[in-house]
PDB file of C-alpha atoms in Angstrom:
ATOM      1  CA  MET A   1      75.238 305.458 187.671  1.00 44.00           C
ATOM      2  CA  GLY A   2      74.801 303.337 184.601  1.00 45.00           C
ATOM      3  CA  GLY A   3      72.763 300.770 186.798  1.00 47.00           C
ATOM      4  CA  HIS A   4      70.626 303.704 187.885  1.00 50.00           C
ATOM      5  CA  GLY A   5      69.761 304.714 184.305  1.00 49.00           C
ATOM      6  CA  SER A   6      68.644 301.062 183.141  1.00 51.00           C
ATOM      7  CA  GLU A   7      66.647 300.491 186.369  1.00 55.00           C
ATOM      8  CA  PRO A   8      63.897 303.000 185.509  1.00 56.00           C
ATOM      9  CA  GLU A   9      63.873 301.730 181.988  1.00 59.00           C
ATOM     10  CA  SER A  10      63.095 298.027 183.341  1.00 60.00           C
ATOM     11  CA  ILE A  11      60.517 299.552 185.463  1.00 65.00           C
ATOM     12  CA  ASP A  12      58.995 301.347 182.669  1.00 72.00           C
ATOM     13  CA  TYR A  13      59.143 298.346 180.562  1.00 74.00           C
ATOM     14  CA  SER A  14      57.285 296.201 183.106  1.00 82.00           C
ATOM     15  CA  VAL A  15      54.490 298.946 183.677  1.00 81.00           C
ATOM     16  CA  HIS A  16      54.087 298.839 179.985  1.00 81.00           C
ATOM     17  CA  GLU A  17      54.113 295.219 179.834  1.00 84.00           C
ATOM     18  CA  ALA A  18      51.534 295.123 182.633  1.00 83.00           C
ATOM     19  CA  TRP A  19      49.260 297.858 180.865  1.00 85.00           C
ATOM     20  CA  ASN A  20      49.210 295.777 177.750  1.00 86.00           C
ATOM     21  CA  GLU A  21      48.156 292.595 179.358  1.00 86.00           C
ATOM     22  CA  ALA A  22      45.364 294.380 181.374  1.00 85.00           C
ATOM     23  CA  THR A  23      44.050 295.998 178.335  1.00 89.00           C
ATOM     24  CA  ASN A  24      44.086 292.630 176.389  1.00 88.00           C
ATOM     25  CA  VAL A  25      42.016 291.281 178.923  1.00 88.00           C
ATOM     26  CA  TYR A  26      39.574 294.068 179.080  1.00 90.00           C
ATOM     27  CA  LEU A  27      39.199 294.086 175.120  1.00 91.00           C
ATOM     28  CA  LEU A  28      38.676 290.218 175.466  1.00 91.00           C
ATOM     29  CA  VAL A  29      35.955 290.628 178.059  1.00 91.00           C
ATOM     30  CA  ILE A  30      34.290 293.335 175.773  1.00 91.00           C
ATOM     31  CA  LEU A  31      34.353 290.977 172.841  1.00 89.00           C
ATOM     32  CA  VAL A  32      32.868 288.238 174.790  1.00 88.00           C
ATOM     33  CA  SER A  33      30.166 290.409 176.052  1.00 87.00           C
ATOM     34  CA  PHE A  34      29.123 291.622 172.755  1.00 84.00           C
ATOM     35  CA  GLY A  35      29.187 287.875 171.417  1.00 83.00           C
ATOM     36  CA  LEU A  36      26.945 286.904 174.361  1.00 80.00           C
ATOM     37  CA  LEU A  37      24.552 289.967 173.814  1.00 81.00           C
ATOM     38  CA  ILE A  38      24.370 289.010 170.108  1.00 78.00           C
ATOM     39  CA  ASN A  39      23.689 285.383 170.871  1.00 75.00           C
ATOM     40  CA  LYS A  40      21.623 285.706 173.853  1.00 76.00           C
ATOM     41  CA  ARG A  41      18.648 283.858 172.035  1.00 73.00           C
ATOM     42  CA  LYS A  42      21.073 280.874 171.233  1.00 74.00           C
ATOM     43  CA  ILE A  43      22.212 280.927 174.734  1.00 70.00           C
ATOM     44  CA  MET A  44      18.556 281.322 176.371  1.00 74.00           C
ATOM     45  CA  ARG A  45      17.644 278.362 174.267  1.00 75.00           C
ATOM     46  CA  ILE A  46      20.228 276.047 175.571  1.00 73.00           C
ATOM     47  CA  PHE A  47      19.316 276.787 179.613  1.00 74.00           C
ATOM     48  CA  THR A  48      15.228 277.085 178.971  1.00 77.00           C
ATOM     49  CA  LEU A  49      12.944 273.768 179.111  1.00 70.00           C
ATOM     50  CA  PRO A  50      11.485 272.920 175.676  1.00 67.00           C
ATOM     51  CA  PRO A  51       7.817 273.982 175.591  1.00 62.00           C
ATOM     52  CA  THR A  52       5.159 271.420 176.236  1.00 61.00           C
ATOM     53  CA  VAL A  53       2.942 270.152 173.093  1.00 58.00           C
ATOM     54  CA  GLY A  54      -0.369 271.580 174.285  1.00 57.00           C
ATOM     55  CA  SER A  55       0.699 275.158 175.757  1.00 57.00           C
ATOM     56  CA  THR A  56       1.779 278.140 173.425  1.00 57.00           C
ATOM     57  CA  PRO A  57       5.200 279.271 174.146  1.00 56.00           C
ATOM     58  CA  GLU A  58       4.137 282.887 175.187  1.00 63.00           C
ATOM     59  CA  PRO A  59       0.638 284.046 175.788  1.00 66.00           C
ATOM     60  CA  ASN A  60      -0.703 286.899 173.372  1.00 79.00           C
ATOM     61  CA  PHE A  61      -0.956 290.372 175.166  1.00 80.00           C
ATOM     62  CA  TYR A  62      -3.995 291.100 173.314  1.00 79.00           C
ATOM     63  CA  ASP A  63      -5.756 287.726 174.215  1.00 82.00           C
ATOM     64  CA  SER A  64      -4.814 288.172 177.895  1.00 85.00           C
ATOM     65  CA  LEU A  65      -6.349 291.914 177.833  1.00 86.00           C
ATOM     66  CA  GLN A  66      -9.438 290.522 176.214  1.00 87.00           C
ATOM     67  CA  LYS A  67      -9.687 287.831 179.226  1.00 88.00           C
ATOM     68  CA  VAL A  68      -9.284 290.492 181.610  1.00 89.00           C
ATOM     69  CA  ARG A  69     -11.861 292.715 180.130  1.00 91.00           C
ATOM     70  CA  LEU A  70     -14.338 289.649 179.987  1.00 91.00           C
ATOM     71  CA  ARG A  71     -13.611 288.848 183.548  1.00 92.00           C
ATOM     72  CA  GLN A  72     -14.543 292.396 184.586  1.00 93.00           C
ATOM     73  CA  GLN A  73     -17.655 292.301 182.258  1.00 94.00           C
ATOM     74  CA  LEU A  74     -18.677 289.035 183.958  1.00 93.00           C
ATOM     75  CA  GLU A  75     -18.045 290.553 187.573  1.00 94.00           C
ATOM     76  CA  MET A  76     -20.281 293.522 186.793  1.00 94.00           C
ATOM     77  CA  TYR A  77     -23.075 291.519 185.141  1.00 94.00           C
ATOM     78  CA  SER A  78     -23.113 289.322 188.397  1.00 93.00           C
ATOM     79  CA  LEU A  79     -23.062 292.338 190.641  1.00 93.00           C
ATOM     80  CA  ALA A  80     -25.983 293.977 188.764  1.00 92.00           C
ATOM     81  CA  ARG A  81     -27.851 290.759 188.942  1.00 93.00           C
ATOM     82  CA  LYS A  82     -27.425 290.586 192.789  1.00 91.00           C
ATOM     83  CA  PHE A  83     -28.404 294.200 193.101  1.00 89.00           C
ATOM     84  CA  ASP A  84     -31.531 293.507 190.793  1.00 88.00           C
ATOM     85  CA  GLN A  85     -32.484 290.618 193.002  1.00 87.00           C
ATOM     86  CA  GLN A  86     -31.842 292.562 196.176  1.00 85.00           C
ATOM     87  CA  GLN A  87     -34.103 295.574 194.856  1.00 82.00           C
ATOM     88  CA  GLY A  88     -36.841 293.042 194.056  1.00 77.00           C
ATOM     89  CA  GLN A  89     -36.891 291.497 197.536  1.00 73.00           C
ATOM     90  CA  THR A  90     -37.058 295.026 199.073  1.00 67.00           C
ATOM     91  CA  ASP A  91     -39.811 295.951 196.792  1.00 60.00           C
ATOM     92  CA  SER A  92     -42.199 292.755 197.522  1.00 58.00           C
ATOM     93  CA  VAL A  93     -41.390 293.462 201.280  1.00 53.00           C
ATOM     94  CA  GLN A  94     -42.467 296.986 201.222  1.00 57.00           C
ATOM     95  CA  LEU A  95     -45.330 295.988 199.093  1.00 54.00           C
ATOM     96  CA  SER A  96     -46.641 293.136 201.639  1.00 56.00           C
ATOM     97  CA  MET A  97     -45.944 295.622 204.398  1.00 54.00           C
ATOM     98  CA  GLU A  98     -48.411 298.062 202.714  1.00 52.00           C
TER      99      GLU A  98
END
């Protein structure tokens, strides 16, 4: 009977020890994750290529938006010129037919 009494204690102790080890591993993983999140820029700098001398590292959003708007305006101007030229040709054709 004395052997049966000590057996559950040893099982409880091994479960307790395994729980402590697992908890320590989880805490270590959480701490490492926080450290990586905080130092993300430093870590990303290691894995990224250095920017070339001539180019800017990151284009400005406002500049790219201005370029898109300018491109749209040029396309609309080009379409308007083509339309005006076509209208001029049809007018001259109509005039010559009369």
